[in-house]
């Protein structure tokens, strides 16, 4: 393994935390004896091209600095390669880091952990989801939650978490169950009415909402959480329980463990790791051991 490490930085993550976080993370890696090169891009496409060049050039690790959007971009560069991914989570959601038990909004600690993992073999192979050529690490959302995302993205006159609270209220006012066509693995196509269907490689989305609370990132399977055809009143009761994962015991919620899922519904956009994938229909597949992540602990993972 080369001692040169690549920092993959989003300077705008977390209202500017990405740029500030790069320095202490880089210092921790340099203090551990690594040579650090920083990759920035003019836009997402340019950044990804540069990250892929670093991976193809044999960098010892790609260390992504930013939020879940940056982690998603980094996954496109390292998935299916032997290059390990390090995570310096300084964004708003940080669900990928949270699922792996990594430091959140502590770039110096994250840099030290990455250095220790590189020296001590602390690498964990985890699964990823794949839709076409796109990889995802946490949760693919479709339905009520993705419509909240759609509406929030259109609300350019308000920012921060308040924007999504307003979007939830607006979507609740317009809410009605969605007609899905679903195929789980090689089973039959089923037509169901549901509020949302979330496909979890990881357990959380939206900054800690445990929509797929029991998902394990290295079991070769998705946890698919289906929230059935709730009334508005029921949804208002169930949705707050997502933060603790206790919604899974509600009679309107079912969980399926599968290696692939086909989803179709009219007028529904899918999001994965908080990034827009596009309109349904789609097929998502769980790819075992698709990426190597720098984690705490001994070789073999946590």
PDB file of N, CA and C in Angstrom, residues 125-181:
ATOM      1  N   UNK A 125     -15.155  -4.870   4.904  1.00  0.00           N
ATOM      2  CA  UNK A 125     -15.860  -4.980   3.628  1.00  0.00           C
ATOM      3  C   UNK A 125     -17.355  -4.910   3.891  1.00  0.00           C
ATOM      4  N   UNK A 126     -18.025  -3.981   3.229  1.00  0.00           N
ATOM      5  CA  UNK A 126     -19.471  -3.864   3.404  1.00  0.00           C
ATOM      6  C   UNK A 126     -20.163  -3.950   2.045  1.00  0.00           C
ATOM      7  N   UNK A 127     -21.467  -4.216   2.117  1.00  0.00           N
ATOM      8  CA  UNK A 127     -22.285  -4.289   0.916  1.00  0.00           C
ATOM      9  C   UNK A 127     -22.642  -2.878   0.445  1.00  0.00           C
ATOM     10  N   UNK A 128     -23.015  -2.787  -0.804  1.00  0.00           N
ATOM     11  CA  UNK A 128     -23.602  -1.571  -1.349  1.00  0.00           C
ATOM     12  C   UNK A 128     -24.826  -1.934  -2.171  1.00  0.00           C
ATOM     13  N   UNK A 129     -25.738  -0.982  -2.283  1.00  0.00           N
ATOM     14  CA  UNK A 129     -26.830  -1.127  -3.230  1.00  0.00           C
ATOM     15  C   UNK A 129     -26.402  -0.584  -4.583  1.00  0.00           C
ATOM     16  N   UNK A 130     -27.008  -1.143  -5.644  1.00  0.00           N
ATOM     17  CA  UNK A 130     -26.699  -0.660  -6.990  1.00  0.00           C
ATOM     18  C   UNK A 130     -27.979  -0.537  -7.805  1.00  0.00           C
ATOM     19  N   UNK A 131     -28.135   0.613  -8.436  1.00  0.00           N
ATOM     20  CA  UNK A 131     -29.246   0.858  -9.353  1.00  0.00           C
ATOM     21  C   UNK A 131     -28.625   1.299 -10.670  1.00  0.00           C
ATOM     22  N   UNK A 132     -28.680   0.431 -11.683  1.00  0.00           N
ATOM     23  CA  UNK A 132     -27.956   0.734 -12.919  1.00  0.00           C
ATOM     24  C   UNK A 132     -26.474   0.844 -12.621  1.00  0.00           C
ATOM     25  N   UNK A 133     -25.885   1.998 -12.921  1.00  0.00           N
ATOM     26  CA  UNK A 133     -24.464   2.230 -12.651  1.00  0.00           C
ATOM     27  C   UNK A 133     -24.229   2.986 -11.349  1.00  0.00           C
ATOM     28  N   UNK A 134     -25.292   3.334 -10.627  1.00  0.00           N
ATOM     29  CA  UNK A 134     -25.175   4.127  -9.395  1.00  0.00           C
ATOM     30  C   UNK A 134     -25.133   3.223  -8.165  1.00  0.00           C
ATOM     31  N   UNK A 135     -24.196   3.519  -7.269  1.00  0.00           N
ATOM     32  CA  UNK A 135     -24.045   2.806  -6.011  1.00  0.00           C
ATOM     33  C   UNK A 135     -24.650   3.628  -4.877  1.00  0.00           C
ATOM     34  N   UNK A 136     -25.166   2.952  -3.846  1.00  0.00           N
ATOM     35  CA  UNK A 136     -25.575   3.672  -2.638  1.00  0.00           C
ATOM     36  C   UNK A 136     -25.220   2.856  -1.404  1.00  0.00           C
ATOM     37  N   UNK A 137     -24.973   3.587  -0.293  1.00  0.00           N
ATOM     38  CA  UNK A 137     -24.507   2.929   0.923  1.00  0.00           C
ATOM     39  C   UNK A 137     -25.531   2.843   2.022  1.00  0.00           C
ATOM     40  N   UNK A 138     -26.475   3.792   2.055  1.00  0.00           N
ATOM     41  CA  UNK A 138     -27.409   3.859   3.183  1.00  0.00           C
ATOM     42  C   UNK A 138     -28.800   3.389   2.774  1.00  0.00           C
ATOM     43  N   UNK A 139     -29.679   4.311   2.396  1.00  0.00           N
ATOM     44  CA  UNK A 139     -31.089   3.978   2.150  1.00  0.00           C
ATOM     45  C   UNK A 139     -31.557   4.593   0.843  1.00  0.00           C
ATOM     46  N   UNK A 140     -32.313   3.809   0.091  1.00  0.00           N
ATOM     47  CA  UNK A 140     -33.031   4.292  -1.075  1.00  0.00           C
ATOM     48  C   UNK A 140     -34.461   4.584  -0.644  1.00  0.00           C
ATOM     49  N   UNK A 141     -34.919   5.819  -0.851  1.00  0.00           N
ATOM     50  CA  UNK A 141     -36.238   6.237  -0.410  1.00  0.00           C
ATOM     51  C   UNK A 141     -37.165   6.410  -1.602  1.00  0.00           C
ATOM     52  N   UNK A 142     -38.428   5.971  -1.431  1.00  0.00           N
ATOM     53  CA  UNK A 142     -39.433   6.213  -2.464  1.00  0.00           C
ATOM     54  C   UNK A 142     -40.794   6.344  -1.797  1.00  0.00           C
ATOM     55  N   UNK A 143     -41.547   7.344  -2.209  1.00  0.00           N
ATOM     56  CA  UNK A 143     -42.887   7.530  -1.658  1.00  0.00           C
ATOM     57  C   UNK A 143     -43.014   8.837  -0.912  1.00  0.00           C
ATOM     58  N   UNK A 144     -43.685   8.808   0.226  1.00  0.00           N
ATOM     59  CA  UNK A 144     -43.913  10.028   0.998  1.00  0.00           C
ATOM     60  C   UNK A 144     -42.606  10.738   1.312  1.00  0.00           C
ATOM     61  N   UNK A 145     -41.594   9.985   1.741  1.00  0.00           N
ATOM     62  CA  UNK A 145     -40.315  10.599   2.116  1.00  0.00           C
ATOM     63  C   UNK A 145     -39.606  11.227   0.917  1.00  0.00           C
ATOM     64  N   UNK A 146     -39.662  10.569  -0.241  1.00  0.00           N
ATOM     65  CA  UNK A 146     -39.001  11.151  -1.412  1.00  0.00           C
ATOM     66  C   UNK A 146     -39.774  12.359  -1.937  1.00  0.00           C
ATOM     67  N   UNK A 147     -41.098  12.354  -1.765  1.00  0.00           N
ATOM     68  CA  UNK A 147     -41.877  13.536  -2.152  1.00  0.00           C
ATOM     69  C   UNK A 147     -41.577  14.724  -1.243  1.00  0.00           C
ATOM     70  N   UNK A 148     -41.308  14.441   0.025  1.00  0.00           N
ATOM     71  CA  UNK A 148     -40.862  15.509   0.933  1.00  0.00           C
ATOM     72  C   UNK A 148     -39.542  16.090   0.423  1.00  0.00           C
ATOM     73  N   UNK A 149     -38.636  15.213  -0.001  1.00  0.00           N
ATOM     74  CA  UNK A 149     -37.367  15.672  -0.575  1.00  0.00           C
ATOM     75  C   UNK A 149     -37.598  16.535  -1.805  1.00  0.00           C
ATOM     76  N   UNK A 150     -38.470  16.060  -2.701  1.00  0.00           N
ATOM     77  CA  UNK A 150     -38.789  16.829  -3.910  1.00  0.00           C
ATOM     78  C   UNK A 150     -39.272  18.225  -3.552  1.00  0.00           C
ATOM     79  N   UNK A 151     -40.250  18.285  -2.643  1.00  0.00           N
ATOM     80  CA  UNK A 151     -40.832  19.574  -2.284  1.00  0.00           C
ATOM     81  C   UNK A 151     -39.793  20.460  -1.584  1.00  0.00           C
ATOM     82  N   UNK A 152     -39.010  19.879  -0.683  1.00  0.00           N
ATOM     83  CA  UNK A 152     -37.971  20.638   0.006  1.00  0.00           C
ATOM     84  C   UNK A 152     -36.964  21.236  -0.959  1.00  0.00           C
ATOM     85  N   UNK A 153     -36.606  20.477  -1.997  1.00  0.00           N
ATOM     86  CA  UNK A 153     -35.652  20.978  -2.988  1.00  0.00           C
ATOM     87  C   UNK A 153     -36.210  22.148  -3.781  1.00  0.00           C
ATOM     88  N   UNK A 154     -37.543  22.215  -3.888  1.00  0.00           N
ATOM     89  CA  UNK A 154     -38.164  23.332  -4.615  1.00  0.00           C
ATOM     90  C   UNK A 154     -38.305  24.583  -3.744  1.00  0.00           C
ATOM     91  N   UNK A 155     -38.153  24.429  -2.426  1.00  0.00           N
ATOM     92  CA  UNK A 155     -38.324  25.559  -1.502  1.00  0.00           C
ATOM     93  C   UNK A 155     -37.012  26.331  -1.354  1.00  0.00           C
ATOM     94  N   UNK A 156     -36.678  27.094  -2.350  1.00  0.00           N
ATOM     95  CA  UNK A 156     -35.402  27.811  -2.348  1.00  0.00           C
ATOM     96  C   UNK A 156     -35.444  29.068  -1.478  1.00  0.00           C
ATOM     97  N   UNK A 157     -36.636  29.456  -1.036  1.00  0.00           N
ATOM     98  CA  UNK A 157     -36.780  30.670  -0.233  1.00  0.00           C
ATOM     99  C   UNK A 157     -36.546  30.423   1.255  1.00  0.00           C
ATOM    100  N   UNK A 158     -36.346  29.172   1.645  1.00  0.00           N
ATOM    101  CA  UNK A 158     -36.091  28.859   3.052  1.00  0.00           C
ATOM    102  C   UNK A 158     -35.021  27.782   3.105  1.00  0.00           C
ATOM    103  N   UNK A 159     -34.198  27.798   4.163  1.00  0.00           N
ATOM    104  CA  UNK A 159     -33.089  26.849   4.232  1.00  0.00           C
ATOM    105  C   UNK A 159     -33.097  26.024   5.503  1.00  0.00           C
ATOM    106  N   UNK A 160     -32.132  25.114   5.583  1.00  0.00           N
ATOM    107  CA  UNK A 160     -31.934  24.317   6.787  1.00  0.00           C
ATOM    108  C   UNK A 160     -33.023  23.283   7.018  1.00  0.00           C
ATOM    109  N   UNK A 161     -33.018  22.763   8.243  1.00  0.00           N
ATOM    110  CA  UNK A 161     -33.965  21.714   8.620  1.00  0.00           C
ATOM    111  C   UNK A 161     -35.414  22.208   8.546  1.00  0.00           C
ATOM    112  N   UNK A 162     -35.615  23.508   8.805  1.00  0.00           N
ATOM    113  CA  UNK A 162     -36.966  24.071   8.796  1.00  0.00           C
ATOM    114  C   UNK A 162     -37.642  23.867   7.443  1.00  0.00           C
ATOM    115  N   UNK A 163     -36.837  23.897   6.375  1.00  0.00           N
ATOM    116  CA  UNK A 163     -37.363  23.695   5.035  1.00  0.00           C
ATOM    117  C   UNK A 163     -38.054  22.343   4.926  1.00  0.00           C
ATOM    118  N   UNK A 164     -37.432  21.303   5.501  1.00  0.00           N
ATOM    119  CA  UNK A 164     -38.001  19.961   5.380  1.00  0.00           C
ATOM    120  C   UNK A 164     -39.170  19.753   6.337  1.00  0.00           C
ATOM    121  N   UNK A 165     -39.168  20.459   7.453  1.00  0.00           N
ATOM    122  CA  UNK A 165     -40.347  20.423   8.321  1.00  0.00           C
ATOM    123  C   UNK A 165     -41.552  21.003   7.593  1.00  0.00           C
ATOM    124  N   UNK A 166     -41.340  22.116   6.890  1.00  0.00           N
ATOM    125  CA  UNK A 166     -42.420  22.712   6.100  1.00  0.00           C
ATOM    126  C   UNK A 166     -42.854  21.778   4.974  1.00  0.00           C
ATOM    127  N   UNK A 167     -41.876  21.124   4.359  1.00  0.00           N
ATOM    128  CA  UNK A 167     -42.191  20.200   3.260  1.00  0.00           C
ATOM    129  C   UNK A 167     -43.022  19.015   3.759  1.00  0.00           C
ATOM    130  N   UNK A 168     -42.717  18.521   4.958  1.00  0.00           N
ATOM    131  CA  UNK A 168     -43.497  17.423   5.540  1.00  0.00           C
ATOM    132  C   UNK A 168     -44.941  17.868   5.739  1.00  0.00           C
ATOM    133  N   UNK A 169     -45.136  19.060   6.299  1.00  0.00           N
ATOM    134  CA  UNK A 169     -46.499  19.552   6.528  1.00  0.00           C
ATOM    135  C   UNK A 169     -47.254  19.704   5.211  1.00  0.00           C
ATOM    136  N   UNK A 170     -46.579  20.225   4.193  1.00  0.00           N
ATOM    137  CA  UNK A 170     -47.227  20.405   2.897  1.00  0.00           C
ATOM    138  C   UNK A 170     -47.589  19.069   2.262  1.00  0.00           C
ATOM    139  N   UNK A 171     -46.696  18.077   2.361  1.00  0.00           N
ATOM    140  CA  UNK A 171     -46.980  16.760   1.782  1.00  0.00           C
ATOM    141  C   UNK A 171     -48.084  16.038   2.556  1.00  0.00           C
ATOM    142  N   UNK A 172     -48.131  16.242   3.855  1.00  0.00           N
ATOM    143  CA  UNK A 172     -49.221  15.650   4.641  1.00  0.00           C
ATOM    144  C   UNK A 172     -50.575  16.174   4.170  1.00  0.00           C
ATOM    145  N   UNK A 173     -50.632  17.457   3.850  1.00  0.00           N
ATOM    146  CA  UNK A 173     -51.896  18.054   3.403  1.00  0.00           C
ATOM    147  C   UNK A 173     -52.354  17.442   2.078  1.00  0.00           C
ATOM    148  N   UNK A 174     -51.379  17.062   1.234  1.00  0.00           N
ATOM    149  CA  UNK A 174     -51.706  16.511  -0.084  1.00  0.00           C
ATOM    150  C   UNK A 174     -51.650  14.982  -0.112  1.00  0.00           C
ATOM    151  N   UNK A 175     -51.459  14.375   1.052  1.00  0.00           N
ATOM    152  CA  UNK A 175     -51.115  12.955   1.113  1.00  0.00           C
ATOM    153  C   UNK A 175     -52.240  12.014   0.685  1.00  0.00           C
ATOM    154  N   UNK A 176     -51.846  11.014  -0.091  1.00  0.00           N
ATOM    155  CA  UNK A 176     -52.700   9.847  -0.321  1.00  0.00           C
ATOM    156  C   UNK A 176     -51.777   8.668  -0.644  1.00  0.00           C
ATOM    157  N   UNK A 177     -52.213   7.435  -0.309  1.00  0.00           N
ATOM    158  CA  UNK A 177     -51.344   6.276  -0.565  1.00  0.00           C
ATOM    159  C   UNK A 177     -50.979   6.152  -2.044  1.00  0.00           C
ATOM    160  N   UNK A 178     -49.844   5.494  -2.278  1.00  0.00           N
ATOM    161  CA  UNK A 178     -49.284   5.349  -3.628  1.00  0.00           C
ATOM    162  C   UNK A 178     -49.483   3.918  -4.108  1.00  0.00           C
ATOM    163  N   UNK A 179     -49.867   3.772  -5.366  1.00  0.00           N
ATOM    164  CA  UNK A 179     -50.016   2.444  -5.971  1.00  0.00           C
ATOM    165  C   UNK A 179     -48.661   1.982  -6.509  1.00  0.00           C
ATOM    166  N   UNK A 180     -48.087   0.968  -5.866  1.00  0.00           N
ATOM    167  CA  UNK A 180     -46.798   0.404  -6.264  1.00  0.00           C
ATOM    168  C   UNK A 180     -46.976  -0.945  -6.960  1.00  0.00           C
ATOM    169  N   UNK A 181     -46.030  -1.247  -7.839  1.00  0.00           N
ATOM    170  CA  UNK A 181     -45.810  -2.615  -8.316  1.00  0.00           C
ATOM    171  C   UNK A 181     -44.426  -3.021  -7.812  1.00  0.00           C
TER     172      UNK A 181
END
